[in-house]
Structure formats: C-alpha cells, structure tokens
C-alpha cells in the first residue's frame, strides 16, 4: 500500500461549517434555502456528527473563510487541512503531531462517493454524478469551488479533528482525518 499522501483537490468556503458524508445523504441537504443551515449552527459546536435523513455526516468548521486542501494516501485515508499560514505548504502538516485531538465519531459511505459541501450550499441543487472520478460538481451554487465528490470504498469511516502548532505554540493548521475502519 502506498503511504505517501497526494493532494487531490480543495474546497473553498466563506466561513462556517463544511459537511462530509455520503453523496446520497448530503444531496438531501438544502443549506440556507430552508432552515437546514440554521438548525446546524444552532448546535453551537465547532466539529461534530450531525444527522441528515437519520444518517451521520461530519460538520467541520475550518474557523473562518478557507481553502481546505484534500490529501489522500490511498482510496480510504483522507486528511483535510485548513492552514492559517499558506495553502501551498499544507503538505507539511500531514504528518505533523496534532494536539487537541477530538474523535468526532463515524460516518457510513454506501454510495461509493464521499461528498464534501460548504454547508450554506444546497446539495439538492447539485448535478448528478457523471463518472467514478474526483468531480467538482456544479449546479445552482453560490460559491465557486464549494463542493467536491470523491469516489471511495463503501464502509464506515472514523472522523478525527485536531490542531497543529509550531514550536512557539502558534496555531498553524486545523485538520480533519477520515480513515476507513
């Protein structure tokens, strides 16, 4: 198995949570078009498991507007990084020792597709999947690059969030790790 991580894409946001979960579930999400988004932020948590149609998704807040880089070392291990320094150097945070680790829980993927969506957007507006490759889906979205679909193996994925600091204890990056169990 190849253990070297490669950047496979990114997601852009204007601030607020990003949803990670099964394609079939997140396309039921309506964002700010209904009260879906308001209910999500009422939780008043930073990173947590949230239910859509009785299924788990991850709501992860990169803390402000962000360009979140997506790295993969194989089909089933992902690291999502929001750097507070420079996007071009996000690779250096992949193997960094994290602090304040929080196990968020588990999500199940059953459509062979992980969907990542900036939570203000409506998954219901997305165009259907066209092929089995990493796809920047389009539709009636407000923000460019606010959604990405990634083909994955079906199964349960463990979700962990942590922070990376430099030697002077300055906040460098926030990470979300999704690993297939």
PDB file of C-alpha atoms in Angstrom:
ATOM      1  CA  UNK A   1       0.000   0.000   0.000  1.00  0.00           C
ATOM      2  CA  UNK A   2       1.226   3.475  -0.908  1.00  0.00           C
ATOM      3  CA  UNK A   3       1.531   5.580   2.270  1.00  0.00           C
ATOM      4  CA  UNK A   4       2.579   8.801   0.562  1.00  0.00           C
ATOM      5  CA  UNK A   5      -0.137  11.441   0.635  1.00  0.00           C
ATOM      6  CA  UNK A   6      -1.044  13.352  -2.514  1.00  0.00           C
ATOM      7  CA  UNK A   7      -3.165  16.461  -2.764  1.00  0.00           C
ATOM      8  CA  UNK A   8      -6.272  15.509  -4.729  1.00  0.00           C
ATOM      9  CA  UNK A   9      -8.307  18.708  -4.537  1.00  0.00           C
ATOM     10  CA  UNK A  10      -9.617  21.504  -2.365  1.00  0.00           C
ATOM     11  CA  UNK A  11     -12.819  23.128  -1.126  1.00  0.00           C
ATOM     12  CA  UNK A  12     -13.416  26.864  -0.695  1.00  0.00           C
ATOM     13  CA  UNK A  13     -15.687  28.437   1.940  1.00  0.00           C
ATOM     14  CA  UNK A  14     -16.729  31.865   3.115  1.00  0.00           C
ATOM     15  CA  UNK A  15     -16.829  30.841   6.795  1.00  0.00           C
ATOM     16  CA  UNK A  16     -18.906  28.326   8.711  1.00  0.00           C
ATOM     17  CA  UNK A  17     -19.098  24.531   8.630  1.00  0.00           C
ATOM     18  CA  UNK A  18     -18.347  22.114   5.821  1.00  0.00           C
ATOM     19  CA  UNK A  19     -20.263  18.825   5.533  1.00  0.00           C
ATOM     20  CA  UNK A  20     -18.538  15.491   4.845  1.00  0.00           C
ATOM     21  CA  UNK A  21     -20.558  12.354   4.167  1.00  0.00           C
ATOM     22  CA  UNK A  22     -22.252  10.043   1.737  1.00  0.00           C
ATOM     23  CA  UNK A  23     -23.291  11.577  -1.585  1.00  0.00           C
ATOM     24  CA  UNK A  24     -26.869  10.260  -1.317  1.00  0.00           C
ATOM     25  CA  UNK A  25     -27.309  11.846   2.124  1.00  0.00           C
ATOM     26  CA  UNK A  26     -25.738  15.241   1.504  1.00  0.00           C
ATOM     27  CA  UNK A  27     -27.770  15.746  -1.681  1.00  0.00           C
ATOM     28  CA  UNK A  28     -30.795  15.847   0.682  1.00  0.00           C
ATOM     29  CA  UNK A  29     -29.276  18.940   2.368  1.00  0.00           C
ATOM     30  CA  UNK A  30     -30.828  22.330   1.498  1.00  0.00           C
ATOM     31  CA  UNK A  31     -28.337  24.748   3.100  1.00  0.00           C
ATOM     32  CA  UNK A  32     -29.644  28.284   3.506  1.00  0.00           C
ATOM     33  CA  UNK A  33     -32.520  27.632   1.061  1.00  0.00           C
ATOM     34  CA  UNK A  34     -34.525  26.264   4.030  1.00  0.00           C
ATOM     35  CA  UNK A  35     -33.874  26.192   7.768  1.00  0.00           C
ATOM     36  CA  UNK A  36     -31.295  23.356   7.390  1.00  0.00           C
ATOM     37  CA  UNK A  37     -28.330  25.665   7.902  1.00  0.00           C
ATOM     38  CA  UNK A  38     -29.925  27.487  10.854  1.00  0.00           C
ATOM     39  CA  UNK A  39     -30.572  24.156  12.613  1.00  0.00           C
ATOM     40  CA  UNK A  40     -26.962  23.113  12.006  1.00  0.00           C
ATOM     41  CA  UNK A  41     -25.427  26.212  13.534  1.00  0.00           C
ATOM     42  CA  UNK A  42     -27.845  26.095  16.481  1.00  0.00           C
ATOM     43  CA  UNK A  43     -25.740  23.181  17.723  1.00  0.00           C
ATOM     44  CA  UNK A  44     -23.170  25.847  18.633  1.00  0.00           C
ATOM     45  CA  UNK A  45     -20.338  23.334  18.310  1.00  0.00           C
ATOM     46  CA  UNK A  46     -17.240  23.576  16.183  1.00  0.00           C
ATOM     47  CA  UNK A  47     -16.828  19.992  14.901  1.00  0.00           C
ATOM     48  CA  UNK A  48     -19.417  17.265  15.392  1.00  0.00           C
ATOM     49  CA  UNK A  49     -21.517  14.477  13.909  1.00  0.00           C
ATOM     50  CA  UNK A  50     -24.823  15.747  12.509  1.00  0.00           C
ATOM     51  CA  UNK A  51     -27.844  13.814  11.249  1.00  0.00           C
ATOM     52  CA  UNK A  52     -29.334  14.300   7.795  1.00  0.00           C
ATOM     53  CA  UNK A  53     -32.165  11.894   6.934  1.00  0.00           C
ATOM     54  CA  UNK A  54     -31.206   9.853  10.050  1.00  0.00           C
ATOM     55  CA  UNK A  55     -27.652   9.277   8.754  1.00  0.00           C
ATOM     56  CA  UNK A  56     -24.403  10.666  10.149  1.00  0.00           C
ATOM     57  CA  UNK A  57     -22.383  13.334   8.382  1.00  0.00           C
ATOM     58  CA  UNK A  58     -19.499  15.385   9.771  1.00  0.00           C
ATOM     59  CA  UNK A  59     -19.941  19.108  10.315  1.00  0.00           C
ATOM     60  CA  UNK A  60     -16.414  20.546  10.494  1.00  0.00           C
ATOM     61  CA  UNK A  61     -15.714  24.240  10.959  1.00  0.00           C
ATOM     62  CA  UNK A  62     -12.396  25.402   9.484  1.00  0.00           C
ATOM     63  CA  UNK A  63     -12.741  28.625  11.504  1.00  0.00           C
ATOM     64  CA  UNK A  64     -13.297  31.397   9.014  1.00  0.00           C
ATOM     65  CA  UNK A  65     -13.180  31.581   5.250  1.00  0.00           C
ATOM     66  CA  UNK A  66     -10.938  28.873   3.965  1.00  0.00           C
ATOM     67  CA  UNK A  67      -9.375  26.944   1.188  1.00  0.00           C
ATOM     68  CA  UNK A  68      -9.254  23.398   2.567  1.00  0.00           C
ATOM     69  CA  UNK A  69      -6.746  21.138   0.855  1.00  0.00           C
ATOM     70  CA  UNK A  70      -7.643  17.460   0.470  1.00  0.00           C
ATOM     71  CA  UNK A  71      -4.930  14.818   0.683  1.00  0.00           C
ATOM     72  CA  UNK A  72      -5.193  11.064   0.205  1.00  0.00           C
ATOM     73  CA  UNK A  73      -2.661   8.272   0.735  1.00  0.00           C
ATOM     74  CA  UNK A  74      -4.895   5.581  -0.700  1.00  0.00           C
ATOM     75  CA  UNK A  75      -8.551   5.252  -1.550  1.00  0.00           C
ATOM     76  CA  UNK A  76      -9.621   5.144   2.098  1.00  0.00           C
ATOM     77  CA  UNK A  77      -7.448   7.560   4.153  1.00  0.00           C
ATOM     78  CA  UNK A  78      -8.005  11.311   3.835  1.00  0.00           C
ATOM     79  CA  UNK A  79      -6.551  14.383   5.520  1.00  0.00           C
ATOM     80  CA  UNK A  80      -8.312  17.732   5.115  1.00  0.00           C
ATOM     81  CA  UNK A  81      -6.176  20.736   6.074  1.00  0.00           C
ATOM     82  CA  UNK A  82      -7.026  24.374   6.673  1.00  0.00           C
ATOM     83  CA  UNK A  83      -3.730  26.200   7.060  1.00  0.00           C
ATOM     84  CA  UNK A  84      -3.549  29.525   8.811  1.00  0.00           C
ATOM     85  CA  UNK A  85      -0.178  30.245   7.214  1.00  0.00           C
ATOM     86  CA  UNK A  86      -0.031  29.383   3.478  1.00  0.00           C
ATOM     87  CA  UNK A  87      -2.049  26.953   1.371  1.00  0.00           C
ATOM     88  CA  UNK A  88       0.927  25.956  -0.763  1.00  0.00           C
ATOM     89  CA  UNK A  89       2.665  24.467   2.285  1.00  0.00           C
ATOM     90  CA  UNK A  90      -0.239  22.345   3.569  1.00  0.00           C
ATOM     91  CA  UNK A  91       1.628  19.106   2.798  1.00  0.00           C
ATOM     92  CA  UNK A  92       3.973  19.762   5.721  1.00  0.00           C
ATOM     93  CA  UNK A  93       1.049  19.390   8.150  1.00  0.00           C
ATOM     94  CA  UNK A  94       0.058  15.886   7.053  1.00  0.00           C
ATOM     95  CA  UNK A  95       2.499  14.036   9.307  1.00  0.00           C
ATOM     96  CA  UNK A  96       2.781  16.727  11.986  1.00  0.00           C
ATOM     97  CA  UNK A  97       1.940  15.805  15.542  1.00  0.00           C
ATOM     98  CA  UNK A  98      -1.550  17.071  16.297  1.00  0.00           C
ATOM     99  CA  UNK A  99      -2.879  18.418  19.560  1.00  0.00           C
ATOM    100  CA  UNK A 100      -6.376  18.776  20.996  1.00  0.00           C
ATOM    101  CA  UNK A 101      -7.442  15.651  19.133  1.00  0.00           C
ATOM    102  CA  UNK A 102     -11.192  15.137  19.139  1.00  0.00           C
ATOM    103  CA  UNK A 103     -12.765  11.900  17.912  1.00  0.00           C
ATOM    104  CA  UNK A 104     -15.977  13.116  16.313  1.00  0.00           C
ATOM    105  CA  UNK A 105     -17.471   9.725  15.517  1.00  0.00           C
ATOM    106  CA  UNK A 106     -18.198   7.664  12.423  1.00  0.00           C
ATOM    107  CA  UNK A 107     -19.920   8.174   9.100  1.00  0.00           C
ATOM    108  CA  UNK A 108     -21.032   5.485   6.691  1.00  0.00           C
ATOM    109  CA  UNK A 109     -20.440   5.731   2.961  1.00  0.00           C
ATOM    110  CA  UNK A 110     -22.791   3.492   0.982  1.00  0.00           C
ATOM    111  CA  UNK A 111     -22.925   5.147  -2.469  1.00  0.00           C
ATOM    112  CA  UNK A 112     -19.171   4.764  -3.168  1.00  0.00           C
ATOM    113  CA  UNK A 113     -18.920   8.564  -3.106  1.00  0.00           C
ATOM    114  CA  UNK A 114     -17.741  10.945  -0.388  1.00  0.00           C
ATOM    115  CA  UNK A 115     -19.331  14.352  -0.865  1.00  0.00           C
ATOM    116  CA  UNK A 116     -17.810  17.487   0.668  1.00  0.00           C
ATOM    117  CA  UNK A 117     -20.066  20.541   0.665  1.00  0.00           C
ATOM    118  CA  UNK A 118     -19.810  24.010   2.174  1.00  0.00           C
ATOM    119  CA  UNK A 119     -22.886  23.888   4.443  1.00  0.00           C
ATOM    120  CA  UNK A 120     -24.533  27.100   3.226  1.00  0.00           C
ATOM    121  CA  UNK A 121     -24.932  25.475  -0.207  1.00  0.00           C
ATOM    122  CA  UNK A 122     -27.793  23.176  -1.195  1.00  0.00           C
ATOM    123  CA  UNK A 123     -26.812  19.611  -2.050  1.00  0.00           C
ATOM    124  CA  UNK A 124     -30.253  19.262  -3.650  1.00  0.00           C
ATOM    125  CA  UNK A 125     -29.110  21.607  -6.462  1.00  0.00           C
ATOM    126  CA  UNK A 126     -26.087  19.520  -7.447  1.00  0.00           C
ATOM    127  CA  UNK A 127     -25.896  17.878 -10.820  1.00  0.00           C
ATOM    128  CA  UNK A 128     -25.885  14.057 -10.713  1.00  0.00           C
ATOM    129  CA  UNK A 129     -22.558  12.218 -10.651  1.00  0.00           C
ATOM    130  CA  UNK A 130     -21.217  11.564 -14.135  1.00  0.00           C
ATOM    131  CA  UNK A 131     -18.319   9.192 -13.613  1.00  0.00           C
ATOM    132  CA  UNK A 132     -16.263   7.435 -10.974  1.00  0.00           C
ATOM    133  CA  UNK A 133     -13.614  10.130 -10.554  1.00  0.00           C
ATOM    134  CA  UNK A 134     -12.955  13.167  -8.379  1.00  0.00           C
ATOM    135  CA  UNK A 135     -15.523  15.670  -9.614  1.00  0.00           C
ATOM    136  CA  UNK A 136     -16.160  19.334  -8.984  1.00  0.00           C
ATOM    137  CA  UNK A 137     -19.967  19.146  -9.190  1.00  0.00           C
ATOM    138  CA  UNK A 138     -21.918  22.146 -10.376  1.00  0.00           C
ATOM    139  CA  UNK A 139     -25.478  23.358 -10.106  1.00  0.00           C
ATOM    140  CA  UNK A 140     -27.121  26.406  -8.554  1.00  0.00           C
ATOM    141  CA  UNK A 141     -24.264  27.066  -6.136  1.00  0.00           C
ATOM    142  CA  UNK A 142     -23.414  30.472  -4.700  1.00  0.00           C
ATOM    143  CA  UNK A 143     -19.684  29.959  -4.085  1.00  0.00           C
ATOM    144  CA  UNK A 144     -17.178  28.693  -6.605  1.00  0.00           C
ATOM    145  CA  UNK A 145     -15.323  25.501  -5.610  1.00  0.00           C
ATOM    146  CA  UNK A 146     -17.641  24.865  -2.642  1.00  0.00           C
ATOM    147  CA  UNK A 147     -18.291  21.180  -3.409  1.00  0.00           C
ATOM    148  CA  UNK A 148     -16.269  18.112  -4.392  1.00  0.00           C
ATOM    149  CA  UNK A 149     -17.153  14.447  -4.807  1.00  0.00           C
ATOM    150  CA  UNK A 150     -14.560  11.706  -4.341  1.00  0.00           C
ATOM    151  CA  UNK A 151     -15.017   8.018  -5.206  1.00  0.00           C
ATOM    152  CA  UNK A 152     -14.289   5.857  -2.133  1.00  0.00           C
ATOM    153  CA  UNK A 153     -14.886   2.342  -0.861  1.00  0.00           C
ATOM    154  CA  UNK A 154     -18.189   1.808   0.890  1.00  0.00           C
ATOM    155  CA  UNK A 155     -17.906   1.329   4.631  1.00  0.00           C
ATOM    156  CA  UNK A 156     -17.616   3.147   7.943  1.00  0.00           C
ATOM    157  CA  UNK A 157     -15.094   5.977   8.313  1.00  0.00           C
ATOM    158  CA  UNK A 158     -13.695   7.267  11.618  1.00  0.00           C
ATOM    159  CA  UNK A 159     -13.559  11.064  11.861  1.00  0.00           C
ATOM    160  CA  UNK A 160     -10.987  12.903  13.993  1.00  0.00           C
ATOM    161  CA  UNK A 161     -10.258  16.628  14.197  1.00  0.00           C
ATOM    162  CA  UNK A 162      -7.046  18.124  15.580  1.00  0.00           C
ATOM    163  CA  UNK A 163      -4.800  21.181  15.528  1.00  0.00           C
ATOM    164  CA  UNK A 164      -1.158  21.667  14.541  1.00  0.00           C
ATOM    165  CA  UNK A 165       1.020  24.179  16.386  1.00  0.00           C
ATOM    166  CA  UNK A 166       4.580  25.346  15.737  1.00  0.00           C
ATOM    167  CA  UNK A 167       7.357  25.142  18.339  1.00  0.00           C
ATOM    168  CA  UNK A 168       6.287  28.530  19.727  1.00  0.00           C
ATOM    169  CA  UNK A 169       2.753  27.232  20.303  1.00  0.00           C
ATOM    170  CA  UNK A 170       1.279  29.316  17.490  1.00  0.00           C
ATOM    171  CA  UNK A 171      -1.737  27.850  15.722  1.00  0.00           C
ATOM    172  CA  UNK A 172      -0.651  26.660  12.264  1.00  0.00           C
ATOM    173  CA  UNK A 173      -3.399  24.415  10.861  1.00  0.00           C
ATOM    174  CA  UNK A 174      -6.610  22.575  11.597  1.00  0.00           C
ATOM    175  CA  UNK A 175      -7.065  19.033  10.285  1.00  0.00           C
ATOM    176  CA  UNK A 176      -9.854  16.547   9.766  1.00  0.00           C
ATOM    177  CA  UNK A 177      -8.842  12.901   9.318  1.00  0.00           C
ATOM    178  CA  UNK A 178     -11.211  10.381   7.721  1.00  0.00           C
ATOM    179  CA  UNK A 179      -9.996   6.791   7.928  1.00  0.00           C
ATOM    180  CA  UNK A 180     -11.874   3.698   6.831  1.00  0.00           C
ATOM    181  CA  UNK A 181     -12.368   1.201   9.638  1.00  0.00           C
TER     182      UNK A 181
END
